[in-house]
Amino acid sequence: MSTKPSTTRSALGTKKPQGKVVARKGPKKLLPVPDRLKRLFTSLYAQIDGGHFNNAIKTCDKVLSLDPKDNDALRTKLFLLLQTEQYITALELITTQPTMSQFGFEEAYALYRLQRETEASQKLNELKALQGDDRGSIHLQAQMSYRQGSYQVALDLYNQLLDTAEPGSEEHSDILTNLQASQQHLDFINTGFLQALDALPVQISSAIESAPPPAATAPSITASLLSTSLKADDPVNDQQAKPATKKVRKSRVPPGVIPGVTPPPDPERWLKKSERSTFAQGRRRKGGGGGATQGVASVESSTLVPTGPISHTPKSGGSKGKKRK
């Protein structure tokens, strides 16, 4: 009789083939700060060249997080903020960074764009005292004079810039446009307005010239408002004032229910049937009658009293009485 070879030893002796052991990657080694700055400036140049100014501002912030005193990053960020019309942020950058005090013209320009002409004029005067007149300051002074209505001053400044501008350049065309606008406003004030008055009839022109300037109307208080304010301030009226009656909330009635007509719901509807008071009465009714349909049960004799003659004769007719043939 042949015995079967035992598989326990062979199973214990064999080992499962192990897979390839994957080595765990450790944390990435950070590059040195100069290499990281080099990469950031490379991407910053590409973003500015492509016109992606908002992303370029974020790259400047990354550079400043590594080197807060990098002048190139600060100047580039200021240029980008002015280019994207973020003038409040540009002012904060100039005032908070001590190395940005040299950008006085950019500060004056941001103040001008924020319609803070008084502060911008003061800043321009400080720049003139320190650096003298340069083309940027003259341009800004001319624009401020035009906005404030000093068209003659703006016209003189634009003529001064036009004499030294290169013909055919973009600056030359901008100066010509602003010069024509200043000249038109000045002509209207000096001659056009007077000619328009002369063209009017004598009665209208004399009425316009003799009319007094409109008087400033003071805010008037009507008698009704004055009386109501006096009543409100009077303590006697406050004591005599009746308290406001609180409205009684109406009871919520379900739809289809008429108060006084619809019977109320069963108070034991939440109980089990076996726990209700009518459960025992139903069982007595089923077992006590005996199936009788006639007669009245008297309590004293506890016997059935027939109310009418009972016939014991079977009923004639019907299918039950017929015999099968």
CSV table of C-alpha atoms in Angstrom, one decimal:
chain,number,residue,atom,x,y,z
A,1,MET,CA,0.0,0.0,0.0
A,2,SER,CA,1.6,3.2,-1.2
A,3,THR,CA,1.6,6.2,1.2
A,4,LYS,CA,0.9,9.7,0.0
A,5,PRO,CA,3.8,12.1,0.3
A,6,SER,CA,3.2,14.7,3.0
A,7,THR,CA,3.1,18.2,1.7
A,8,THR,CA,3.6,20.0,5.1
A,9,ARG,CA,7.4,19.8,5.0
A,10,SER,CA,7.6,20.9,1.4
A,11,ALA,CA,5.2,23.7,2.1
A,12,LEU,CA,7.2,24.9,5.0
A,13,GLY,CA,10.5,24.6,3.1
A,14,THR,CA,9.4,26.7,0.1
A,15,LYS,CA,9.4,30.5,0.3
A,16,LYS,CA,7.3,32.9,-1.8
A,17,PRO,CA,9.3,35.0,-4.3
A,18,GLN,CA,9.6,38.5,-3.0
A,19,GLY,CA,8.9,41.5,-5.3
A,20,LYS,CA,11.2,44.3,-6.0
A,21,VAL,CA,11.8,46.5,-3.1
A,22,VAL,CA,11.1,50.2,-3.9
A,23,ALA,CA,13.3,52.6,-2.0
A,24,ARG,CA,11.4,55.4,-0.4
A,25,LYS,CA,12.3,58.8,-1.7
A,26,GLY,CA,13.4,61.2,0.9
A,27,PRO,CA,12.5,64.9,1.0
A,28,LYS,CA,13.7,67.0,-1.9
A,29,LYS,CA,16.9,68.9,-1.3
A,30,LEU,CA,16.3,72.6,-1.4
A,31,LEU,CA,18.4,74.5,-3.8
A,32,PRO,CA,20.7,77.3,-2.5
A,33,VAL,CA,19.2,80.8,-2.4
A,34,PRO,CA,21.2,82.2,-5.3
A,35,ASP,CA,20.0,79.4,-7.6
A,36,ARG,CA,16.4,79.9,-6.6
A,37,LEU,CA,16.7,83.6,-7.2
A,38,LYS,CA,18.2,82.9,-10.6
A,39,ARG,CA,15.2,80.7,-11.5
A,40,LEU,CA,12.7,83.2,-10.2
A,41,PHE,CA,14.2,86.1,-12.2
A,42,THR,CA,14.2,84.0,-15.3
A,43,SER,CA,10.5,83.3,-14.9
A,44,LEU,CA,9.9,87.0,-14.0
A,45,TYR,CA,11.5,88.1,-17.3
A,46,ALA,CA,9.3,85.7,-19.3
A,47,GLN,CA,6.2,86.8,-17.5
A,48,ILE,CA,6.9,90.5,-18.1
A,49,ASP,CA,7.8,89.8,-21.8
A,50,GLY,CA,4.5,87.9,-22.2
A,51,GLY,CA,2.4,90.6,-20.5
A,52,HIS,CA,1.4,88.5,-17.5
A,53,PHE,CA,1.8,91.3,-15.0
A,54,ASN,CA,-0.3,89.8,-12.2
A,55,ASN,CA,1.8,86.6,-12.2
A,56,ALA,CA,4.9,88.7,-12.4
A,57,ILE,CA,3.8,90.6,-9.2
A,58,LYS,CA,3.5,87.2,-7.4
A,59,THR,CA,7.0,86.2,-8.6
A,60,CYS,CA,8.3,89.5,-7.2
A,61,ASP,CA,6.8,88.6,-3.8
A,62,LYS,CA,8.6,85.3,-3.9
A,63,VAL,CA,11.9,87.0,-4.6
A,64,LEU,CA,11.3,89.5,-1.8
A,65,SER,CA,10.5,86.6,0.6
A,66,LEU,CA,14.0,85.3,-0.1
A,67,ASP,CA,15.7,88.7,-0.2
A,68,PRO,CA,13.6,91.6,1.2
A,69,LYS,CA,16.2,94.2,0.2
A,70,ASP,CA,16.5,93.3,-3.4
A,71,ASN,CA,16.3,96.6,-5.3
A,72,ASP,CA,15.6,95.0,-8.7
A,73,ALA,CA,12.6,93.2,-7.3
A,74,LEU,CA,11.3,96.3,-5.5
A,75,ARG,CA,11.6,98.5,-8.6
A,76,THR,CA,10.0,95.8,-10.8
A,77,LYS,CA,7.1,95.4,-8.4
A,78,LEU,CA,6.5,99.2,-8.3
A,79,PHE,CA,6.5,99.4,-12.1
A,80,LEU,CA,4.0,96.5,-12.3
A,81,LEU,CA,1.7,98.0,-9.7
A,82,LEU,CA,1.6,101.3,-11.6
A,83,GLN,CA,1.1,99.4,-14.8
A,84,THR,CA,-1.9,97.5,-13.4
A,85,GLU,CA,-3.3,100.7,-11.8
A,86,GLN,CA,-2.9,99.5,-8.2
A,87,TYR,CA,-2.0,102.9,-7.0
A,88,ILE,CA,-2.8,102.4,-3.3
A,89,THR,CA,-0.6,99.4,-3.1
A,90,ALA,CA,2.1,101.3,-4.9
A,91,LEU,CA,2.0,104.1,-2.3
A,92,GLU,CA,2.2,101.6,0.5
A,93,LEU,CA,5.2,100.0,-1.1
A,94,ILE,CA,7.0,103.4,-1.4
A,95,THR,CA,6.1,104.6,2.1
A,96,THR,CA,6.9,101.3,3.9
A,97,GLN,CA,10.2,100.5,2.3
A,98,PRO,CA,13.1,102.8,3.3
A,99,THR,CA,15.0,102.1,0.1
A,100,MET,CA,12.1,103.4,-2.0
A,101,SER,CA,12.4,107.0,-0.9
A,102,GLN,CA,14.2,107.8,-4.2
A,103,PHE,CA,10.9,107.1,-6.2
A,104,GLY,CA,9.4,110.5,-5.4
A,105,PHE,CA,8.1,111.0,-9.0
A,106,GLU,CA,6.3,107.7,-8.9
A,107,GLU,CA,4.7,108.7,-5.6
A,108,ALA,CA,3.5,112.0,-7.0
A,109,TYR,CA,2.1,110.2,-10.1
A,110,ALA,CA,0.2,107.7,-7.9
A,111,LEU,CA,-1.2,110.6,-5.8
A,112,TYR,CA,-2.3,112.3,-9.0
A,113,ARG,CA,-4.1,109.2,-10.3
A,114,LEU,CA,-5.9,108.9,-6.9
A,115,GLN,CA,-7.1,112.6,-7.4
A,116,ARG,CA,-5.1,113.9,-4.5
A,117,GLU,CA,-3.7,116.9,-6.4
A,118,THR,CA,-2.7,118.9,-3.4
A,119,GLU,CA,-0.4,116.2,-2.1
A,120,ALA,CA,0.9,115.5,-5.6
A,121,SER,CA,1.7,119.2,-6.1
A,122,GLN,CA,3.6,119.3,-2.8
A,123,LYS,CA,5.6,116.2,-3.8
A,124,LEU,CA,6.4,117.8,-7.2
A,125,ASN,CA,7.7,121.0,-5.5
A,126,GLU,CA,10.0,118.9,-3.3
A,127,LEU,CA,11.3,117.1,-6.3
A,128,LYS,CA,12.0,120.4,-8.1
A,129,ALA,CA,13.9,121.7,-5.2
A,130,LEU,CA,16.1,118.6,-5.0
A,131,GLN,CA,16.5,117.5,-8.6
A,132,GLY,CA,15.3,120.5,-10.7
A,133,ASP,CA,12.9,120.2,-13.7
A,134,ASP,CA,12.9,117.0,-15.7
A,135,ARG,CA,10.6,115.9,-18.4
A,136,GLY,CA,8.6,113.5,-16.2
A,137,SER,CA,7.9,116.3,-13.7
A,138,ILE,CA,6.9,118.7,-16.4
A,139,HIS,CA,4.5,116.2,-18.0
A,140,LEU,CA,2.9,115.6,-14.6
A,141,GLN,CA,2.7,119.3,-13.8
A,142,ALA,CA,1.0,120.0,-17.1
A,143,GLN,CA,-1.6,117.3,-16.6
A,144,MET,CA,-2.4,118.5,-13.1
A,145,SER,CA,-2.8,122.1,-14.4
A,146,TYR,CA,-5.2,120.9,-17.1
A,147,ARG,CA,-7.3,119.0,-14.6
A,148,GLN,CA,-7.4,122.0,-12.2
A,149,GLY,CA,-8.5,124.4,-15.0
A,150,SER,CA,-5.3,126.3,-15.4
A,151,TYR,CA,-5.3,125.9,-19.2
A,152,GLN,CA,-2.8,128.7,-19.8
A,153,VAL,CA,-0.2,127.1,-17.5
A,154,ALA,CA,-0.8,123.7,-19.2
A,155,LEU,CA,-0.4,125.3,-22.6
A,156,ASP,CA,2.9,126.8,-21.7
A,157,LEU,CA,4.3,123.6,-20.3
A,158,TYR,CA,3.2,121.6,-23.4
A,159,ASN,CA,4.9,124.1,-25.7
A,160,GLN,CA,8.0,123.8,-23.6
A,161,LEU,CA,7.9,120.0,-24.0
A,162,LEU,CA,7.1,120.2,-27.7
A,163,ASP,CA,10.2,122.2,-28.4
A,164,THR,CA,12.5,119.4,-27.1
A,165,ALA,CA,10.5,116.3,-28.2
A,166,GLU,CA,11.7,114.1,-31.0
A,167,PRO,CA,9.5,114.5,-34.0
A,168,GLY,CA,7.5,111.3,-35.0
A,169,SER,CA,7.8,109.8,-31.5
A,170,GLU,CA,4.9,108.7,-29.4
A,171,GLU,CA,5.7,111.4,-26.9
A,172,HIS,CA,5.5,114.0,-29.7
A,173,SER,CA,2.0,112.8,-30.7
A,174,ASP,CA,0.8,112.8,-27.1
A,175,ILE,CA,2.0,116.3,-26.5
A,176,LEU,CA,0.3,117.6,-29.7
A,177,THR,CA,-3.0,116.0,-28.5
A,178,ASN,CA,-2.9,117.6,-25.1
A,179,LEU,CA,-1.7,120.9,-26.5
A,180,GLN,CA,-4.8,121.1,-28.8
A,181,ALA,CA,-7.1,120.3,-26.0
A,182,SER,CA,-5.6,123.0,-23.8
A,183,GLN,CA,-5.8,125.5,-26.6
A,184,GLN,CA,-9.5,124.7,-27.3
A,185,HIS,CA,-10.5,125.2,-23.7
A,186,LEU,CA,-8.5,128.4,-23.5
A,187,ASP,CA,-10.1,129.8,-26.7
A,188,PHE,CA,-13.6,129.1,-25.4
A,189,ILE,CA,-12.9,130.9,-22.2
A,190,ASN,CA,-11.3,133.9,-23.8
A,191,THR,CA,-13.3,134.3,-27.0
A,192,GLY,CA,-16.0,131.6,-27.5
A,193,PHE,CA,-17.9,132.4,-24.3
A,194,LEU,CA,-18.0,136.1,-25.0
A,195,GLN,CA,-19.0,135.6,-28.6
A,196,ALA,CA,-21.8,133.4,-27.5
A,197,LEU,CA,-23.0,136.1,-25.1
A,198,ASP,CA,-22.9,138.7,-27.8
A,199,ALA,CA,-25.0,136.5,-30.1
A,200,LEU,CA,-27.8,136.4,-27.6
A,201,PRO,CA,-30.6,139.0,-27.7
A,202,VAL,CA,-30.1,142.1,-25.6
A,203,GLN,CA,-32.9,141.3,-23.2
A,204,ILE,CA,-31.5,137.8,-22.4
A,205,SER,CA,-27.9,139.0,-22.2
A,206,SER,CA,-28.8,141.9,-19.9
A,207,ALA,CA,-30.9,139.6,-17.7
A,208,ILE,CA,-28.0,137.2,-17.4
A,209,GLU,CA,-25.5,139.9,-16.5
A,210,SER,CA,-27.8,141.6,-14.0
A,211,ALA,CA,-29.0,138.4,-12.3
A,212,PRO,CA,-27.6,138.0,-8.8
A,213,PRO,CA,-25.9,134.7,-8.0
A,214,PRO,CA,-28.2,132.1,-6.6
A,215,ALA,CA,-28.6,132.2,-2.9
A,216,ALA,CA,-27.7,129.2,-0.9
A,217,THR,CA,-30.9,127.6,0.5
A,218,ALA,CA,-30.7,126.7,4.1
A,219,PRO,CA,-32.4,123.5,5.2
A,220,SER,CA,-35.9,124.4,6.4
A,221,ILE,CA,-37.8,122.5,9.1
A,222,THR,CA,-41.5,122.2,8.6
A,223,ALA,CA,-44.0,122.8,11.4
A,224,SER,CA,-45.1,119.2,11.4
A,225,LEU,CA,-41.6,117.9,11.9
A,226,LEU,CA,-41.0,120.5,14.7
A,227,SER,CA,-44.2,119.6,16.5
A,228,THR,CA,-43.5,115.9,16.3
A,229,SER,CA,-40.0,116.4,17.6
A,230,LEU,CA,-41.3,118.5,20.5
A,231,LYS,CA,-43.8,115.8,21.4
A,232,ALA,CA,-41.2,113.2,21.3
A,233,ASP,CA,-39.0,115.2,23.7
A,234,ASP,CA,-41.9,116.0,26.2
A,235,PRO,CA,-41.7,113.6,29.2
A,236,VAL,CA,-45.4,114.3,30.1
A,237,ASN,CA,-46.5,112.9,26.7
A,238,ASP,CA,-44.3,109.9,27.3
A,239,GLN,CA,-46.1,109.1,30.6
A,240,GLN,CA,-49.5,109.6,29.1
A,241,ALA,CA,-48.7,107.5,26.1
A,242,LYS,CA,-50.7,104.3,26.2
A,243,PRO,CA,-48.8,101.1,25.9
A,244,ALA,CA,-49.2,99.4,22.6
A,245,THR,CA,-51.7,96.5,22.7
A,246,LYS,CA,-50.2,93.2,21.8
A,247,LYS,CA,-52.0,91.3,19.1
A,248,VAL,CA,-53.3,87.9,20.2
A,249,ARG,CA,-52.1,85.2,18.0
A,250,LYS,CA,-54.8,83.2,16.3
A,251,SER,CA,-55.0,79.5,17.0
A,252,ARG,CA,-53.9,77.3,14.2
A,253,VAL,CA,-56.8,75.1,13.0
A,254,PRO,CA,-56.0,72.2,10.6
A,255,PRO,CA,-57.7,72.4,7.2
A,256,GLY,CA,-61.1,70.7,7.0
A,257,VAL,CA,-61.8,71.2,10.8
A,258,ILE,CA,-64.7,73.4,11.8
A,259,PRO,CA,-64.5,74.5,15.5
A,260,GLY,CA,-67.7,73.4,17.4
A,261,VAL,CA,-68.9,71.1,14.6
A,262,THR,CA,-66.1,68.6,13.9
A,263,PRO,CA,-66.0,66.1,16.8
A,264,PRO,CA,-62.8,66.2,18.8
A,265,PRO,CA,-60.2,63.5,18.2
A,266,ASP,CA,-60.0,60.4,20.5
A,267,PRO,CA,-57.7,61.3,23.4
A,268,GLU,CA,-56.6,57.6,23.5
A,269,ARG,CA,-55.6,57.4,19.9
A,270,TRP,CA,-51.9,57.3,20.9
A,271,LEU,CA,-52.3,54.2,23.1
A,272,LYS,CA,-52.3,50.6,22.1
A,273,LYS,CA,-55.6,48.9,21.4
A,274,SER,CA,-55.1,46.6,24.4
A,275,GLU,CA,-54.6,49.6,26.7
A,276,ARG,CA,-57.6,51.5,25.7
A,277,SER,CA,-60.7,51.7,27.9
A,278,THR,CA,-63.0,50.4,25.1
A,279,PHE,CA,-61.0,47.2,24.6
A,280,ALA,CA,-62.7,45.2,27.4
A,281,GLN,CA,-66.2,46.4,26.3
A,282,GLY,CA,-65.7,45.0,22.9
A,283,ARG,CA,-64.7,41.6,24.2
A,284,ARG,CA,-67.8,41.4,26.5
A,285,ARG,CA,-70.0,42.4,23.6
A,286,LYS,CA,-68.6,39.6,21.5
A,287,GLY,CA,-68.9,36.8,24.2
A,288,GLY,CA,-72.1,37.7,26.1
A,289,GLY,CA,-74.8,37.9,23.4
A,290,GLY,CA,-74.8,34.1,22.5
A,291,GLY,CA,-75.9,35.1,19.0
A,292,ALA,CA,-79.5,35.9,20.0
A,293,THR,CA,-81.2,38.6,18.0
A,294,GLN,CA,-84.5,38.8,19.8
A,295,GLY,CA,-85.5,39.4,23.4
A,296,VAL,CA,-84.3,41.7,26.1
A,297,ALA,CA,-82.0,40.5,29.0
A,298,SER,CA,-83.4,41.5,32.4
A,299,VAL,CA,-80.9,42.2,35.1
A,300,GLU,CA,-82.9,40.8,38.0
A,301,SER,CA,-83.9,37.4,36.5
A,302,SER,CA,-80.9,37.1,34.1
A,303,THR,CA,-83.3,35.3,31.7
A,304,LEU,CA,-84.3,36.1,28.2
A,305,VAL,CA,-87.8,37.5,27.8
A,306,PRO,CA,-89.1,37.0,24.3
A,307,THR,CA,-90.7,40.0,22.7
A,308,GLY,CA,-92.7,38.1,20.2
A,309,PRO,CA,-93.9,34.6,19.2
A,310,ILE,CA,-91.1,32.3,18.1
A,311,SER,CA,-92.0,29.7,15.7
A,312,HIS,CA,-90.0,26.4,15.6
A,313,THR,CA,-91.4,25.2,12.4
A,314,PRO,CA,-88.9,25.1,9.6
A,315,LYS,CA,-89.2,27.5,6.8
A,316,SER,CA,-90.6,26.2,3.6
A,317,GLY,CA,-88.8,26.7,0.3
A,318,GLY,CA,-85.1,27.0,-0.3
A,319,SER,CA,-82.6,24.7,-1.8
A,320,LYS,CA,-81.7,23.0,1.5
A,321,GLY,CA,-85.1,21.3,1.9
A,322,LYS,CA,-85.2,19.6,-1.5
A,323,LYS,CA,-84.4,16.0,-1.8
A,324,ARG,CA,-82.0,14.7,-4.4
A,325,LYS,CA,-83.6,12.5,-7.0
